[in-house]
Coordinates of C-alpha atoms and ligand atoms in Angstrom, one line a residue:
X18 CA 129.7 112.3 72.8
X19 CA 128.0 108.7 73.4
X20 CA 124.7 109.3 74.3
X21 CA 124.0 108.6 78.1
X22 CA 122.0 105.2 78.8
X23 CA 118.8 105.1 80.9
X24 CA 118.6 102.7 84.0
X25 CA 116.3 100.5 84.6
X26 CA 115.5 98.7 87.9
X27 CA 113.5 95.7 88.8
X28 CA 112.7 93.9 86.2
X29 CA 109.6 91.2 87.4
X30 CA 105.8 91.0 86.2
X31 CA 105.7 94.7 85.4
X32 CA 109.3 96.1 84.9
X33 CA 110.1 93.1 82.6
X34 CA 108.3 93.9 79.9
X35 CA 108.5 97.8 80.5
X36 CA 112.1 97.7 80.2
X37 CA 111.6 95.6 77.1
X38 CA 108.8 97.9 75.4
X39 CA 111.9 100.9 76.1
X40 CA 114.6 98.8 74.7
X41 CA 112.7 98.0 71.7
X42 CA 111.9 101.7 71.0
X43 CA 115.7 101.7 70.4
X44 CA 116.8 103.5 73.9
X45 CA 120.3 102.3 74.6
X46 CA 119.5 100.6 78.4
X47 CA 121.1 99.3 81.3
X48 CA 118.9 96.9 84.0
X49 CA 119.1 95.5 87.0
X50 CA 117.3 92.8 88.8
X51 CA 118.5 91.5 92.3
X52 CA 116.5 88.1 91.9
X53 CA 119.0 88.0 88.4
X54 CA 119.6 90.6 85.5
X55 CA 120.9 87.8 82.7
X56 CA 117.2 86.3 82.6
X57 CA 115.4 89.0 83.4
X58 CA 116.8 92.0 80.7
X59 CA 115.4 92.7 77.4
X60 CA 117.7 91.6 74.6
X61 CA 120.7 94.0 73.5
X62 CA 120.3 96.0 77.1
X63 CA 123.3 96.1 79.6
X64 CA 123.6 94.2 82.5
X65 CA 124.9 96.0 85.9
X66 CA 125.7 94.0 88.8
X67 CA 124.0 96.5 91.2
X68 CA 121.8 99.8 91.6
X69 CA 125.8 101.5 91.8
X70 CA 126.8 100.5 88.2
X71 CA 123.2 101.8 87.2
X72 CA 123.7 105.1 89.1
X73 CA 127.3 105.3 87.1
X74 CA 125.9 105.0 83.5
X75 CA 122.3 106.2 83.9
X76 CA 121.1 110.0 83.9
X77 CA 117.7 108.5 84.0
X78 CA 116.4 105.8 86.3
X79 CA 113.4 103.6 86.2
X80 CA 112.1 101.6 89.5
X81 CA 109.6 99.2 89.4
X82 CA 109.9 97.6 92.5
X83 CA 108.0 95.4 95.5
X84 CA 107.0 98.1 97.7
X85 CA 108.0 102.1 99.0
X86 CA 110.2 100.6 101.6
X87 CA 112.5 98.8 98.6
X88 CA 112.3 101.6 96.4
X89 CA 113.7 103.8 98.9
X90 CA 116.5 101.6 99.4
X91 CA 117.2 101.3 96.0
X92 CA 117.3 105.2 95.9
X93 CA 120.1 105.7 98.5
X94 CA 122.2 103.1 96.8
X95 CA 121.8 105.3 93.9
X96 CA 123.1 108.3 95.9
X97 CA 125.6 106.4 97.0
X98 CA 127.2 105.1 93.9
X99 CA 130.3 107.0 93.4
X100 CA 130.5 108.7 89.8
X101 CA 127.1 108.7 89.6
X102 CA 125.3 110.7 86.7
X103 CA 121.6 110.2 88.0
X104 CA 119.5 113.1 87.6
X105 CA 115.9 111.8 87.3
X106 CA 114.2 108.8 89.4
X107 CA 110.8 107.6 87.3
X108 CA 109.4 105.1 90.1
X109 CA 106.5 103.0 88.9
X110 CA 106.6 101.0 92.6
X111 CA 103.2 101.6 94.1
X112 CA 103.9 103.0 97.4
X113 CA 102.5 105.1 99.9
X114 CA 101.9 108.8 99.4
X115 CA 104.2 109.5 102.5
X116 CA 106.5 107.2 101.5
X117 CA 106.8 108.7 97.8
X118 CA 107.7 111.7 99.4
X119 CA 110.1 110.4 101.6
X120 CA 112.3 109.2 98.4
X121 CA 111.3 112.8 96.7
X122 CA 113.2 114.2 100.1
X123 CA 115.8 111.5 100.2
X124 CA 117.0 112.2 96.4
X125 CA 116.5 116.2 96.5
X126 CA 119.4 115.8 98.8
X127 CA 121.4 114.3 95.9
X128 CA 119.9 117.2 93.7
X129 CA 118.0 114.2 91.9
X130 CA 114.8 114.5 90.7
X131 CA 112.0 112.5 91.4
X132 CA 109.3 111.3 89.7
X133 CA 106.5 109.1 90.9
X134 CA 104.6 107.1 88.1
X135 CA 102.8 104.2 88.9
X136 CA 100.9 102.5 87.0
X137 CA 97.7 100.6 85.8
X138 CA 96.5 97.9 83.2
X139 CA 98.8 94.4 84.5
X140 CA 101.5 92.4 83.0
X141 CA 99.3 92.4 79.7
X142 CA 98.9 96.3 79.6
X143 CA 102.5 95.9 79.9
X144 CA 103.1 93.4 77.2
X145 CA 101.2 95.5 75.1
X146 CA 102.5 99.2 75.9
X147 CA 99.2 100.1 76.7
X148 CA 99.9 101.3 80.8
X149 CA 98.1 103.8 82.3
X150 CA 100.9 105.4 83.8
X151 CA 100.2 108.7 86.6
X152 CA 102.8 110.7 86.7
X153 CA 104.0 113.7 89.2
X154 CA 106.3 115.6 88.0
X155 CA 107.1 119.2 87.1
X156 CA 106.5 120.6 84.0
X157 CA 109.7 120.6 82.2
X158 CA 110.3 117.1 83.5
X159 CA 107.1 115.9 82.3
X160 CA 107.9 117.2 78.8
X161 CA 111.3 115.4 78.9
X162 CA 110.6 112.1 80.1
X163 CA 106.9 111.8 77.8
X164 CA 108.7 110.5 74.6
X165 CA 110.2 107.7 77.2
X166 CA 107.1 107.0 78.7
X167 CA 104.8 107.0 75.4
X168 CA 106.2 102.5 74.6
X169 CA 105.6 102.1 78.2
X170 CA 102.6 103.5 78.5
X171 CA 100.2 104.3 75.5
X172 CA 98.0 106.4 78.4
X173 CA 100.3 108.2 80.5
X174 CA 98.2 111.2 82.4
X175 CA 100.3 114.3 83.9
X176 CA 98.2 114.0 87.2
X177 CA 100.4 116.8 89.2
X178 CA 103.4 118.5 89.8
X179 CA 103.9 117.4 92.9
X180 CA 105.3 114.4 94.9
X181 CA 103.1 111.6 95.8
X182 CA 100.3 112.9 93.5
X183 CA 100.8 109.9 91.3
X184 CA 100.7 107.3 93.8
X185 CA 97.2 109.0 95.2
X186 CA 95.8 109.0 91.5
X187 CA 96.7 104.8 91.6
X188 CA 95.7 104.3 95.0
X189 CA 92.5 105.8 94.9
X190 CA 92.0 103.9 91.3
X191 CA 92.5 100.7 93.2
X192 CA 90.0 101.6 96.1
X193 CA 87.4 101.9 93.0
X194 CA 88.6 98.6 90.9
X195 CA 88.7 96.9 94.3
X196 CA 85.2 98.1 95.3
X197 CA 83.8 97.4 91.5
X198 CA 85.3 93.8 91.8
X199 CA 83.4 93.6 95.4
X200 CA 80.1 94.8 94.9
X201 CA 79.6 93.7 91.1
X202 CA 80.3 90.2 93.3
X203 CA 77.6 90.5 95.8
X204 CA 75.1 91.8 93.0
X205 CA 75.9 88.8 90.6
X206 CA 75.7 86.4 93.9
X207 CA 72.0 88.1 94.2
X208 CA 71.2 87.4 90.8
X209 CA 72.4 83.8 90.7
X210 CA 69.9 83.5 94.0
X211 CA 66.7 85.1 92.3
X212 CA 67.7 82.4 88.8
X213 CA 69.2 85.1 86.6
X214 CA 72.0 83.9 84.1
X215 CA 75.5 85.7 85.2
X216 CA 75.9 86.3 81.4
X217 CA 72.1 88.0 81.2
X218 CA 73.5 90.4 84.4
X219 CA 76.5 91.0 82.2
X220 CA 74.8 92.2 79.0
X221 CA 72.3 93.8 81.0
X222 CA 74.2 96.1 83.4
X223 CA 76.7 96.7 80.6
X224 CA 74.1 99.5 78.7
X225 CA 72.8 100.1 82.3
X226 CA 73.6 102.9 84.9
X227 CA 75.5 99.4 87.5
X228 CA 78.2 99.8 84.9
X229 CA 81.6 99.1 85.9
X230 CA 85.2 97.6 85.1
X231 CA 84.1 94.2 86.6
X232 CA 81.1 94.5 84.3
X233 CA 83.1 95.7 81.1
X234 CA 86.4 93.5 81.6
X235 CA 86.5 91.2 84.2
X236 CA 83.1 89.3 84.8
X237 CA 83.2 88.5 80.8
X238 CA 86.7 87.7 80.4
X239 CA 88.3 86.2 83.5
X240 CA 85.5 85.2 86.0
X241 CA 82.4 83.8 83.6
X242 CA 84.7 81.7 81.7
X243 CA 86.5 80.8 85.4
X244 CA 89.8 81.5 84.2
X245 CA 90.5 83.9 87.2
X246 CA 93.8 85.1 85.2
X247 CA 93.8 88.9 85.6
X248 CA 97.3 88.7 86.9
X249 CA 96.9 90.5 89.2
X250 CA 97.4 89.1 93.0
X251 CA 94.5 89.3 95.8
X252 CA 97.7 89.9 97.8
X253 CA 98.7 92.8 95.7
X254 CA 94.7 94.4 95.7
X255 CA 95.1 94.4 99.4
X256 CA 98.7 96.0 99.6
X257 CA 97.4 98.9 97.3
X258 CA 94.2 99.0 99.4
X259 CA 95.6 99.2 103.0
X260 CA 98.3 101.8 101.6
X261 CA 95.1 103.4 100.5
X262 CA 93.7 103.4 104.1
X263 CA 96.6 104.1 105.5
X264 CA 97.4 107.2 103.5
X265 CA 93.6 108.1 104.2
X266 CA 94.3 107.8 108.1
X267 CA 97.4 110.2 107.7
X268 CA 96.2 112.6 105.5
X269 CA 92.9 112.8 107.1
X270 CA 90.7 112.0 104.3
X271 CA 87.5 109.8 104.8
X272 CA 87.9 106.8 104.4
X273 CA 85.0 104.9 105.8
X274 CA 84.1 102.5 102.9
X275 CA 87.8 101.7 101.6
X276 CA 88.3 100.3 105.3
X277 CA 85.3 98.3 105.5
X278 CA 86.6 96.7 102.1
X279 CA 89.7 96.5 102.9
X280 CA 88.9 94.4 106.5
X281 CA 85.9 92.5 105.5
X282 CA 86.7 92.0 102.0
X283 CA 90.3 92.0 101.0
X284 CA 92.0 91.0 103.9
X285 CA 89.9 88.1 104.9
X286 CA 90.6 86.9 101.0
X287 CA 94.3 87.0 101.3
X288 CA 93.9 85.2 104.6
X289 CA 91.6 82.5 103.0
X290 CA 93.3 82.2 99.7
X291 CA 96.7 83.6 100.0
X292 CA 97.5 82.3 96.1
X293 CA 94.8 84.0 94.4
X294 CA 94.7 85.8 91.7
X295 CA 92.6 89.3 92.5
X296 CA 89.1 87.8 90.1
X297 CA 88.6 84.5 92.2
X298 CA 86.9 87.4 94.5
X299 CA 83.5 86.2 92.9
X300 CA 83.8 82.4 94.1
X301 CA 85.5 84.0 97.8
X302 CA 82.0 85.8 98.1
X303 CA 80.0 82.7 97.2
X304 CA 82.0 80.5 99.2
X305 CA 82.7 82.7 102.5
X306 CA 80.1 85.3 102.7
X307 CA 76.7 83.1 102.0
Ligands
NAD430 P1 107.5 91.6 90.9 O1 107.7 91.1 92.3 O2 107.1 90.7 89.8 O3 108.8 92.4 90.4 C1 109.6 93.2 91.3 C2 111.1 92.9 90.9 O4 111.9 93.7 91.7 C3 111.5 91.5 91.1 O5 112.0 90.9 89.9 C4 112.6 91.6 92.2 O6 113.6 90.6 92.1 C5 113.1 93.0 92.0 N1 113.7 93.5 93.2 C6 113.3 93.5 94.5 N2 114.1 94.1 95.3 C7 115.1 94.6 94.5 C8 116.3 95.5 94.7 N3 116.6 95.9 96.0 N4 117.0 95.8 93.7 C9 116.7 95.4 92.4 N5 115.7 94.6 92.1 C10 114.9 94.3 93.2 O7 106.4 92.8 91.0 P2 105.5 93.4 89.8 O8 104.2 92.6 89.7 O9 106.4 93.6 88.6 O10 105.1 94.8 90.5 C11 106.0 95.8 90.6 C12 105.3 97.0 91.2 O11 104.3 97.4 90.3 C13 104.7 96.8 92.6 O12 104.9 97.9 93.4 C14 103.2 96.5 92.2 O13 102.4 96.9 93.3 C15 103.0 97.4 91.0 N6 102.0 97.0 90.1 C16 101.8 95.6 89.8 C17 100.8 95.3 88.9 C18 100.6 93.8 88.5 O14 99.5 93.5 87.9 N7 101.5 92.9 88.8 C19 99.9 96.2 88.4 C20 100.2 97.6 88.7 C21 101.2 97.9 89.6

């Protein structure tokens, strides 16, 4: 019997180079992309002309998609594809909690499994293979899908068993990346005013207790050089942060600081430079917040 292929769908910044870190671990594939599969698919994969002809070929489907909203979409097409062999959803959109859980009910329906797994580390991590990827899934399922995860994702965690779980994990990692990138900011703004050398703060705080991703990766990498080329979008930092809020609000959870970043922060950011990429933050706060 031909061995069944695995799906993979969106292929952009992050799915791109997933997809091709799968196909080169020799996993027979099949892709689709909806801005175009031809350009987008890593060589010797399949192209399908919709989610359908995924959901007819694939017992296994990767999203990596825009938002929750998309990826549910994507999921009732799947359901919908007549002949379909789907049995397992892997989405590594970042959505919502809620609305993780609303694909989780939408697919149980279909008796598909699904799995959320977001994840962490940029188009480079994804280059690389080197995602952090969280992942919600039952036990067994865990176990199946980890040899298909390990080229994706050198760190992917079991975080939980159940849905949503994953997408809380990412969220609340963004809330703290998006609050390191903030404060480390304001601190090195401080410094600049009292005549100390941003790359003197570096070293210093980096064998200090201030230590922090922006210190570690970011300040020495992307800002100090100004090369501001994470990647990663201002306009992405505050979808994941007001999905952050948001599933704070719903869930009840405090949420008093993540809002005040995400309002006086974030959001005025992607209002004042809509373009950015997510480490120009440290001119935003010299620039707009003297
Ligand atoms: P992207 O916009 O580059 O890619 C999304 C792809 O999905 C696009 O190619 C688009 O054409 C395709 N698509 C949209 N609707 C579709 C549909 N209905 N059917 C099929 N394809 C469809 O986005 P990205 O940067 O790759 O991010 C993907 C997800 O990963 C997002 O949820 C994002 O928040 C998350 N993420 C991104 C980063 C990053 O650094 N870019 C890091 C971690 C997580």
């Amino acid at each position: 019997m031909t061995e069944p292929l695995l799906g993979f769908i969106g292929l952009g910044n992050m799915g791109g180079p997933m997809a091709a870190n799968l196909a080169l671990s020799g996993r027979p594939l099949i892709c689709y992309d909806a801005s175009g599969t031809a350009d987008r698919a890593p060589e010797g994969a399949r192209h399908a002309a919709n989610s359908a002809e995924i959901a007819q070929f694939a017992t296994i489907v990767f999203l990596c998609l825009p938002d929750g909203p998309i990826a549910n979409q994507v999921a009732a097409e799947l359901i919908a594809a007549p002949g379909r062999i789907v049995e397992v959803v892997v989405d590594s959109t970042t959505s919502s909690v809620n609305e993780a859980r609303a694909t989780h009910n939408l697919l149980a329906t279909a008796g598909i499994t699904y799995v959320d797994a977001p994840v962490s580390g940029g188009a480079s991590g994804a280059r690389a293979g080197t995602l952090a990827m969280m992942v919600a899934a039952p036990d067994d399922v865990f176990a199946r899908l980890l040899p298909l995860l390990n080229p994706m994702a050198k760190n992917a965690r079991h975080v939980g068993r159940e849905p949503g779980q994953g997408m809380a994990m990412k969220l609340l990692n963004n809330f703290l990346s998006g609050m390191a990138m903030a404060a480390t900011s304001e601190a090195m703004a401080f410094g600049a005013s009292q005549g100390l050398d941003m790359s003197t703060i570096i070293d210093t705080i980096a064998v200090s207790s201030g230590k922090n991703t922006a210190i570690t990766d970011k300040f020495p990498n992307r800002i100090l050089p100004e090369r501001y080329d994470s990647g990663f979008a201002t306009q992405l930092m505050t979808k994941d942060l007001t999905l952050y809020v948001d599933s704070c609000k719903n869930l009840g959870a405090p949420h008093q600081l993540s809002e005040t970043l995400l309002q006086n922060v974030w959001r005025r950011m992607c209002n004042e430079m809509p373009e950015s990429d997510f480490t120009e933050i440290y001119p935003f706060t010299i620039k707009f917040n003297g």
